Amino acid sequence: AAMDSGAARKELDIPTYTERLEARLGKSREMMRVVLNKAKSNPKRVALAEGSDEKMIRAAYQLEEQGIAEPILIGNPNRILRTAEELGLDFDPTIANPRDGEWDHYADRLHELRQRKGLTRSEAGELIRRDTNYFASVMVEMDDADAMLTGLTHHYPSALRPPLQVVGTADDANYAAGVYMLTFKNRVVFCADTTVNLDPDEEVLAEITKHTANLARSFNVEPSAAMLSYSNFGSVDNEGTRKPRGAVKLLHDDPEVDFPVDGEMQADTAVVEDILEGTYDFADLDGPANVLVFPNLEAGNIGYKLLQRLGGAEAIGPMLVGMNKPVHVLQRGDEVKDIVNLAGVAVVDAQDDSEGEL
Ligand code: ACO
């Protein structure tokens, strides 16, 4: 007769699904707790571009209540206050209403930034009044907010384009990229690029790797990076495998790079210690990689989603790296907890920016 599976598990000391889930959530909660506590030590102003959205309002309430951030809801005040009341949220949110006629200086600024990209002053005025992604981007660019979150009600590219145009990349960066932090039972990996660059060349891959390594450090994780491909250190030589290999060479020649990085390598080489220490013991990595850089957007986006859904990882992201100010573009369907987590990441990022200026 079939043995009772619970008893069999006990006998073999196999953790139950709930135990595994708890262990994994424990790790990711611990990672996020570090970030959220740091955010609380010096909360920053976060512009929520989709301020009328119910999830954004719930998130704003939590951010304010827990002292993680000072949220600014962008949208129609009557609608926002009515929704907050219907949700039973007792708070007095900071709201910026793009239609209340006080924002000519935002339209002027948008025009100044984009006039040589074909944008007229009257079009800039329309964008400020009607597209809260432009409004929030200018708000951040003009330092009226420290960070921006959007994306819940838009397709990813259309939410991303206004901040790319207005906020732009950091002084030492040319490319933004989207990173997911995935936490497993005893392991954390940062996957890039999962959302932005369709077909990064070796220079872009190298830059993405540096941004992602920096992000890992902000979570107190010492980065160790693998440039992923379908070959191991030249075992296949063609245009596809030369690209990640070239990126590793750029990083090895870069005096600023102070973390181990190697490749190209297959994904199992990157994460299985025995393979790295056996066949490829010459590799620069001391142990399994925790920064996984994918060769293109198909691989990155598909890869992280498989890890999340089949590998049972807890995913935090997409965290946009390489920007001049903290901006994060959520995915449609993301939950309140995702908004709160990304706001926490944005606040910590903004703290580092302002400390850098001191
Ligand atoms: N990093 C930084 N800035 C960039 C990047 C980049 N990778 N790509 C474009 N930009 C800048 C451009 O320089 C330009 O600025 P400028 O007007 O001041 O010169 C601005 O962004 C807009 O660029 P365009 O070329 O006009 O816009 P494009 O149509 O190329 O859009 C975008 C850029 C949105 C990033 C595009 O490459 C894209 O759609 N990427 C894929 C997004 C996607 O579909 N992701 C997968 C799904 S998302 C998910 O699963 C969450």
Short mmCIF file of C-alpha atoms and ligand atoms in Angstrom, two decimals:
data_model
loop_
_atom_site.label_atom_id
_atom_site.label_comp_id
_atom_site.label_asym_id
_atom_site.label_seq_id
_atom_site.Cartn_x
_atom_site.Cartn_y
_atom_site.Cartn_z
CA ALA A 1 0.00 0.00 0.00
CA ALA A 2 1.12 3.54 -0.71
CA MET A 3 2.74 5.06 2.32
CA ASP A 4 1.08 8.15 3.67
CA SER A 5 3.02 10.89 1.91
CA GLY A 6 3.16 13.14 5.00
CA ALA A 7 4.71 10.29 7.02
CA ALA A 8 7.13 9.51 4.19
CA ARG A 9 8.24 13.11 4.13
CA LYS A 10 8.76 13.10 7.85
CA GLU A 11 10.71 9.87 7.64
CA LEU A 12 12.97 11.27 4.92
CA ASP A 13 13.11 14.71 6.48
CA ILE A 14 11.89 16.36 3.28
CA PRO A 15 10.50 19.82 4.03
CA THR A 16 6.85 20.30 3.15
CA TYR A 17 5.79 22.83 0.55
CA THR A 18 4.74 25.23 3.30
CA GLU A 19 8.09 24.87 5.03
CA ARG A 20 9.93 25.51 1.79
CA LEU A 21 7.72 28.51 1.08
CA GLU A 22 8.32 29.89 4.57
CA ALA A 23 12.09 29.46 4.22
CA ARG A 24 12.13 31.22 0.87
CA LEU A 25 9.87 34.05 2.01
CA GLY A 26 12.00 34.31 5.11
CA LYS A 27 15.05 35.04 2.98
CA SER A 28 13.30 37.58 0.78
CA ARG A 29 11.56 39.23 3.73
CA GLU A 30 14.95 39.54 5.39
CA MET A 31 16.43 41.14 2.24
CA MET A 32 13.54 43.58 1.93
CA ARG A 33 13.54 44.33 5.65
CA VAL A 34 17.11 45.64 5.38
CA VAL A 35 16.03 47.94 2.54
CA LEU A 36 12.76 49.08 4.13
CA ASN A 37 14.46 49.83 7.44
CA LYS A 38 17.07 51.88 5.66
CA ALA A 39 14.29 53.73 3.81
CA LYS A 40 12.54 54.52 7.12
CA SER A 41 15.70 56.11 8.49
CA ASN A 42 15.33 58.95 5.98
CA PRO A 43 12.13 58.72 3.91
CA LYS A 44 12.09 60.51 0.57
CA ARG A 45 9.37 61.95 -1.68
CA VAL A 46 8.11 59.37 -4.18
CA ALA A 47 5.85 60.54 -7.03
CA LEU A 48 3.23 57.93 -7.90
CA ALA A 49 2.30 58.76 -11.50
CA GLU A 50 -0.85 56.64 -11.43
CA GLY A 51 -2.19 58.37 -8.34
CA SER A 52 -5.85 57.60 -9.01
CA ASP A 53 -5.25 53.88 -9.16
CA GLU A 54 -6.65 51.95 -6.21
CA LYS A 55 -3.47 49.91 -5.65
CA MET A 56 -1.34 53.06 -5.75
CA ILE A 57 -3.59 54.68 -3.14
CA ARG A 58 -3.34 51.62 -0.90
CA ALA A 59 0.44 51.62 -1.37
CA ALA A 60 0.63 55.36 -0.60
CA TYR A 61 -1.24 54.72 2.63
CA GLN A 62 1.18 51.97 3.67
CA LEU A 63 4.25 53.98 2.68
CA GLU A 64 3.11 56.93 4.76
CA GLU A 65 1.81 54.85 7.66
CA GLN A 66 5.04 52.87 7.91
CA GLY A 67 7.26 55.91 7.31
CA ILE A 68 8.99 54.33 4.31
CA ALA A 69 8.38 57.25 1.94
CA GLU A 70 6.51 60.51 1.52
CA PRO A 71 4.18 59.57 -1.34
CA ILE A 72 2.84 62.15 -3.79
CA LEU A 73 -0.25 60.91 -5.62
CA ILE A 74 -0.58 62.47 -9.07
CA GLY A 75 -4.13 62.74 -10.34
CA ASN A 76 -7.58 64.15 -9.70
CA PRO A 77 -7.92 64.99 -5.97
CA ASN A 78 -11.69 64.37 -5.79
CA ARG A 79 -11.29 60.94 -7.30
CA ILE A 80 -8.31 60.04 -5.13
CA LEU A 81 -9.98 61.19 -1.90
CA ARG A 82 -13.23 59.42 -2.78
CA THR A 83 -11.36 56.17 -3.49
CA ALA A 84 -9.36 56.48 -0.28
CA GLU A 85 -12.58 56.94 1.66
CA GLU A 86 -14.25 53.98 -0.06
CA LEU A 87 -11.22 51.88 0.85
CA GLY A 88 -11.53 53.01 4.44
CA LEU A 89 -8.07 54.53 4.46
CA ASP A 90 -7.85 57.26 7.01
CA PHE A 91 -5.13 59.56 5.74
CA ASP A 92 -4.59 62.93 4.17
CA PRO A 93 -2.47 62.18 1.11
CA THR A 94 -0.27 64.68 -0.68
CA ILE A 95 -1.79 65.11 -4.12
CA ALA A 96 -0.55 66.94 -7.20
CA ASN A 97 -3.27 67.71 -9.74
CA PRO A 98 -1.84 68.22 -13.25
CA ARG A 99 -5.09 69.92 -14.36
CA ASP A 100 -5.17 72.68 -11.75
CA GLY A 101 -3.29 75.21 -13.82
CA GLU A 102 -0.27 75.70 -11.59
CA TRP A 103 2.21 73.82 -13.70
CA ASP A 104 3.31 76.17 -16.47
CA HIS A 105 6.86 75.88 -15.21
CA TYR A 106 6.67 72.10 -15.75
CA ALA A 107 5.51 72.62 -19.33
CA ASP A 108 8.30 75.17 -19.82
CA ARG A 109 10.85 72.70 -18.50
CA LEU A 110 9.55 69.85 -20.63
CA HIS A 111 9.66 72.12 -23.65
CA GLU A 112 13.22 73.20 -22.83
CA LEU A 113 14.32 69.56 -22.57
CA ARG A 114 12.55 68.34 -25.70
CA GLN A 115 12.33 71.35 -28.03
CA ARG A 116 15.10 69.99 -30.22
CA LYS A 117 13.37 66.62 -30.34
CA GLY A 118 10.38 68.15 -32.11
CA LEU A 119 8.21 69.02 -29.12
CA THR A 120 6.38 72.38 -29.30
CA ARG A 121 5.48 74.43 -26.20
CA SER A 122 1.78 73.77 -26.66
CA GLU A 123 2.39 70.02 -26.99
CA ALA A 124 4.48 70.15 -23.83
CA GLY A 125 1.55 71.82 -22.03
CA GLU A 126 -0.79 69.09 -23.23
CA LEU A 127 1.59 66.32 -22.09
CA ILE A 128 1.90 67.86 -18.63
CA ARG A 129 -1.89 68.14 -18.30
CA ARG A 130 -2.79 64.78 -19.79
CA ASP A 131 0.04 62.30 -19.31
CA THR A 132 0.97 61.80 -15.69
CA ASN A 133 4.12 59.90 -16.71
CA TYR A 134 5.47 63.13 -18.20
CA PHE A 135 4.22 65.12 -15.22
CA ALA A 136 5.95 62.79 -12.73
CA SER A 137 9.13 62.66 -14.81
CA VAL A 138 9.40 66.47 -14.84
CA MET A 139 8.56 66.58 -11.12
CA VAL A 140 11.54 64.31 -10.43
CA GLU A 141 13.78 66.08 -12.94
CA MET A 142 13.05 69.42 -11.21
CA ASP A 143 13.69 67.95 -7.75
CA ASP A 144 10.10 68.41 -6.57
CA ALA A 145 10.19 64.65 -5.92
CA ASP A 146 13.11 62.31 -5.26
CA ALA A 147 11.81 59.27 -7.10
CA MET A 148 9.03 58.07 -9.37
CA LEU A 149 6.94 54.91 -9.75
CA THR A 150 4.59 54.04 -12.59
CA GLY A 151 3.55 51.20 -14.88
CA LEU A 152 0.50 49.57 -13.29
CA THR A 153 -1.95 50.84 -15.90
CA HIS A 154 0.34 51.18 -18.93
CA HIS A 155 2.23 48.93 -21.28
CA TYR A 156 5.82 48.81 -20.05
CA PRO A 157 7.45 50.63 -23.02
CA SER A 158 4.96 53.53 -22.94
CA ALA A 159 5.46 54.04 -19.20
CA LEU A 160 9.23 53.80 -19.60
CA ARG A 161 9.65 56.23 -22.50
CA PRO A 162 8.76 59.50 -20.64
CA PRO A 163 11.30 58.97 -17.83
CA LEU A 164 13.95 57.89 -20.35
CA GLN A 165 13.31 61.12 -22.29
CA VAL A 166 13.06 63.47 -19.32
CA VAL A 167 15.05 62.01 -16.41
CA GLY A 168 17.57 60.15 -18.57
CA THR A 169 20.53 58.07 -17.53
CA ALA A 170 23.07 58.87 -14.81
CA ASP A 171 26.21 60.83 -15.71
CA ASP A 172 28.30 57.67 -15.78
CA ALA A 173 25.70 55.62 -17.64
CA ASN A 174 24.34 55.34 -21.16
CA TYR A 175 21.83 52.54 -20.74
CA ALA A 176 19.07 51.72 -18.34
CA ALA A 177 18.16 48.11 -17.60
CA GLY A 178 15.55 46.20 -15.60
CA VAL A 179 16.73 43.90 -12.83
CA TYR A 180 14.83 41.27 -10.87
CA MET A 181 16.09 40.06 -7.53
CA LEU A 182 15.04 36.43 -7.08
CA THR A 183 15.28 34.82 -3.68
CA PHE A 184 15.44 31.08 -3.16
CA LYS A 185 15.83 29.21 0.07
CA ASN A 186 19.50 29.93 0.61
CA ARG A 187 20.38 31.99 -2.35
CA VAL A 188 19.73 35.30 -4.01
CA VAL A 189 20.31 36.08 -7.67
CA PHE A 190 20.01 39.33 -9.57
CA CYS A 191 18.90 38.85 -13.19
CA ALA A 192 19.52 41.45 -15.88
CA ASP A 193 18.39 42.74 -18.28
CA THR A 194 14.82 41.50 -18.01
CA THR A 195 12.86 44.48 -19.34
CA VAL A 196 14.62 47.15 -21.43
CA ASN A 197 17.37 46.42 -23.99
CA LEU A 198 16.17 44.17 -26.80
CA ASP A 199 19.55 43.15 -28.21
CA PRO A 200 22.38 44.58 -26.10
CA ASP A 201 25.85 44.67 -27.65
CA GLU A 202 28.97 43.90 -25.61
CA GLU A 203 29.28 47.45 -24.37
CA VAL A 204 25.68 47.47 -23.16
CA LEU A 205 26.11 44.05 -21.51
CA ALA A 206 29.20 45.30 -19.68
CA GLU A 207 27.40 48.41 -18.45
CA ILE A 208 24.34 46.44 -17.33
CA THR A 209 26.64 44.16 -15.35
CA LYS A 210 28.19 47.09 -13.47
CA HIS A 211 24.79 48.63 -12.65
CA THR A 212 23.47 45.29 -11.44
CA ALA A 213 26.53 44.66 -9.27
CA ASN A 214 25.98 48.06 -7.64
CA LEU A 215 22.36 47.22 -7.04
CA ALA A 216 23.35 43.92 -5.38
CA ARG A 217 25.58 45.88 -3.00
CA SER A 218 22.66 48.08 -1.99
CA PHE A 219 21.05 44.84 -0.73
CA ASN A 220 24.26 43.95 1.15
CA VAL A 221 25.10 41.24 -1.37
CA GLU A 222 28.70 41.04 -2.63
CA PRO A 223 28.34 40.64 -6.40
CA SER A 224 29.84 37.81 -8.40
CA ALA A 225 28.75 38.04 -12.03
CA ALA A 226 28.28 35.54 -14.84
CA MET A 227 27.81 36.51 -18.47
CA LEU A 228 25.40 33.88 -19.71
CA SER A 229 25.26 32.17 -23.06
CA TYR A 230 24.75 28.69 -24.52
CA SER A 231 28.48 27.95 -24.58
CA ASN A 232 31.24 27.71 -21.96
CA PHE A 233 34.37 29.84 -22.42
CA GLY A 234 34.63 29.57 -26.18
CA SER A 235 33.23 26.06 -26.62
CA VAL A 236 31.08 27.51 -29.40
CA ASP A 237 32.47 30.40 -31.38
CA ASN A 238 30.05 32.55 -33.32
CA GLU A 239 28.55 36.02 -33.25
CA GLY A 240 26.17 35.09 -30.44
CA THR A 241 28.84 33.76 -28.07
CA ARG A 242 31.44 36.40 -28.97
CA LYS A 243 29.15 39.13 -27.62
CA PRO A 244 29.09 38.03 -23.95
CA ARG A 245 32.76 37.02 -24.21
CA GLY A 246 33.58 40.52 -25.48
CA ALA A 247 31.62 42.05 -22.60
CA VAL A 248 33.70 40.07 -20.09
CA LYS A 249 36.88 41.34 -21.72
CA LEU A 250 35.64 44.93 -21.43
CA LEU A 251 34.92 44.38 -17.73
CA HIS A 252 38.27 42.69 -17.08
CA ASP A 253 40.03 45.67 -18.71
CA ASP A 254 37.97 48.18 -16.72
CA PRO A 255 39.91 49.40 -13.62
CA GLU A 256 36.61 50.40 -11.94
CA VAL A 257 35.37 46.81 -11.81
CA ASP A 258 36.05 45.51 -8.31
CA PHE A 259 33.92 42.35 -8.33
CA PRO A 260 34.55 38.94 -9.91
CA VAL A 261 32.99 38.46 -13.34
CA ASP A 262 33.47 35.81 -16.00
CA GLY A 263 31.98 34.07 -19.00
CA GLU A 264 30.65 33.41 -21.42
CA MET A 265 29.16 30.44 -19.62
CA GLN A 266 26.05 28.32 -19.57
CA ALA A 267 23.50 28.97 -16.85
CA ASP A 268 24.25 25.71 -15.01
CA THR A 269 27.96 26.52 -14.94
CA ALA A 270 27.08 29.86 -13.38
CA VAL A 271 25.04 28.47 -10.52
CA VAL A 272 26.45 24.98 -9.81
CA GLU A 273 29.58 25.12 -7.71
CA ASP A 274 30.84 21.66 -8.75
CA ILE A 275 30.90 22.58 -12.44
CA LEU A 276 32.68 25.87 -11.77
CA GLU A 277 35.24 24.33 -9.47
CA GLY A 278 35.71 21.21 -11.60
CA THR A 279 35.88 21.70 -15.33
CA TYR A 280 36.22 25.48 -15.18
CA ASP A 281 38.39 26.03 -12.13
CA PHE A 282 40.31 28.74 -14.02
CA ALA A 283 37.20 30.96 -13.96
CA ASP A 284 37.36 34.21 -12.07
CA LEU A 285 34.46 33.31 -9.78
CA ASP A 286 35.09 31.93 -6.29
CA GLY A 287 31.63 30.42 -6.02
CA PRO A 288 28.27 30.37 -7.78
CA ALA A 289 27.36 33.65 -9.46
CA ASN A 290 24.66 35.87 -7.96
CA VAL A 291 24.53 38.40 -10.80
CA LEU A 292 23.25 36.68 -13.93
CA VAL A 293 23.54 38.75 -17.10
CA PHE A 294 21.48 37.41 -20.01
CA PRO A 295 22.59 37.85 -23.63
CA ASN A 296 19.35 39.47 -24.79
CA LEU A 297 15.88 40.48 -23.67
CA GLU A 298 14.19 37.26 -24.79
CA ALA A 299 16.51 35.17 -22.65
CA GLY A 300 16.35 37.56 -19.67
CA ASN A 301 12.61 37.98 -19.57
CA ILE A 302 11.85 34.30 -20.20
CA GLY A 303 14.57 33.16 -17.81
CA TYR A 304 13.48 35.13 -14.78
CA LYS A 305 9.82 34.22 -15.28
CA LEU A 306 10.66 30.50 -15.41
CA LEU A 307 12.76 30.82 -12.25
CA GLN A 308 9.92 32.65 -10.54
CA ARG A 309 7.11 30.32 -11.55
CA LEU A 310 8.73 26.89 -11.76
CA GLY A 311 11.71 27.46 -9.48
CA GLY A 312 9.44 28.99 -6.88
CA ALA A 313 11.54 32.10 -6.35
CA GLU A 314 10.20 35.25 -4.76
CA ALA A 315 10.73 38.09 -7.27
CA ILE A 316 11.34 41.72 -6.49
CA GLY A 317 11.45 44.10 -9.44
CA PRO A 318 11.77 45.18 -12.09
CA MET A 319 14.27 47.60 -10.57
CA LEU A 320 15.41 50.09 -13.16
CA VAL A 321 19.16 50.69 -12.95
CA GLY A 322 21.35 53.27 -14.69
CA MET A 323 18.89 56.16 -14.37
CA ASN A 324 19.81 59.67 -13.28
CA LYS A 325 17.17 59.55 -10.52
CA PRO A 326 15.35 56.55 -9.05
CA VAL A 327 12.52 55.58 -11.40
CA HIS A 328 10.81 52.21 -11.40
CA VAL A 329 8.30 50.95 -13.92
CA LEU A 330 6.03 48.27 -12.50
CA GLN A 331 4.34 45.58 -14.51
CA ARG A 332 0.61 45.58 -15.10
CA GLY A 333 -1.03 43.42 -12.49
CA ASP A 334 1.64 43.99 -9.85
CA GLU A 335 0.40 44.03 -6.28
CA VAL A 336 0.45 46.63 -3.50
CA LYS A 337 3.39 44.85 -1.88
CA ASP A 338 5.37 45.17 -5.14
CA ILE A 339 4.72 48.93 -5.16
CA VAL A 340 5.76 49.27 -1.52
CA ASN A 341 8.94 47.23 -2.09
CA LEU A 342 9.96 49.20 -5.17
CA ALA A 343 9.22 52.49 -3.39
CA GLY A 344 11.54 51.32 -0.58
CA VAL A 345 14.28 50.52 -3.10
CA ALA A 346 13.77 53.96 -4.70
CA VAL A 347 14.02 55.76 -1.34
CA VAL A 348 17.30 54.03 -0.47
CA ASP A 349 18.62 54.88 -3.90
CA ALA A 350 17.60 58.54 -3.39
CA GLN A 351 19.32 58.58 0.01
CA ASP A 352 22.55 57.41 -1.60
CA ASP A 353 22.20 60.12 -4.28
CA SER A 354 21.79 62.88 -1.71
CA GLU A 355 24.62 61.53 0.45
CA GLY A 356 26.81 61.60 -2.67
CA GLU A 357 26.06 65.30 -3.06
CA LEU A 358 27.11 66.20 0.46
N1 ACO B 1 18.66 53.11 -21.91
C1 ACO B 1 18.55 54.44 -21.70
N2 ACO B 1 17.90 55.26 -22.55
C2 ACO B 1 17.34 54.70 -23.64
C3 ACO B 1 17.41 53.34 -23.89
C4 ACO B 1 18.13 52.53 -22.99
N3 ACO B 1 18.26 51.22 -23.16
N4 ACO B 1 16.76 53.10 -25.06
C5 ACO B 1 16.28 54.28 -25.49
N5 ACO B 1 16.63 55.25 -24.63
C6 ACO B 1 16.31 56.67 -24.70
C7 ACO B 1 16.66 57.23 -26.05
O1 ACO B 1 17.97 57.71 -26.04
C8 ACO B 1 15.65 58.31 -26.24
O2 ACO B 1 16.07 59.50 -25.62
P1 ACO B 1 16.10 60.87 -26.47
O3 ACO B 1 14.76 60.99 -27.11
O4 ACO B 1 16.37 61.89 -25.43
O5 ACO B 1 17.19 60.73 -27.46
C9 ACO B 1 14.45 57.83 -25.45
O6 ACO B 1 14.91 56.81 -24.59
C10 ACO B 1 13.36 57.25 -26.31
O7 ACO B 1 13.99 56.41 -27.21
P2 ACO B 1 13.34 55.99 -28.57
O8 ACO B 1 14.38 55.37 -29.42
O9 ACO B 1 12.53 57.11 -29.11
O10 ACO B 1 12.30 54.97 -28.03
P3 ACO B 1 12.20 53.50 -28.27
O11 ACO B 1 11.00 53.35 -29.08
O12 ACO B 1 13.46 52.86 -28.69
O13 ACO B 1 11.86 53.03 -26.80
C11 ACO B 1 12.29 51.47 -25.14
C12 ACO B 1 12.83 52.68 -25.87
C13 ACO B 1 10.91 51.78 -24.64
C14 ACO B 1 13.19 51.16 -23.96
C15 ACO B 1 12.30 50.28 -26.14
O14 ACO B 1 13.61 49.90 -26.38
C16 ACO B 1 11.53 49.09 -25.70
O15 ACO B 1 10.35 49.00 -25.98
N6 ACO B 1 12.19 48.09 -25.04
C17 ACO B 1 11.58 46.85 -24.68
C18 ACO B 1 10.61 47.01 -23.57
C19 ACO B 1 9.81 45.76 -23.44
O16 ACO B 1 8.96 45.48 -24.27
N7 ACO B 1 10.12 44.98 -22.41
C20 ACO B 1 9.64 43.66 -22.25
C21 ACO B 1 8.35 43.58 -21.58
S1 ACO B 1 8.39 44.41 -20.10
C22 ACO B 1 8.10 43.35 -18.84
O17 ACO B 1 8.05 42.18 -18.95
C23 ACO B 1 7.99 44.09 -17.62
#
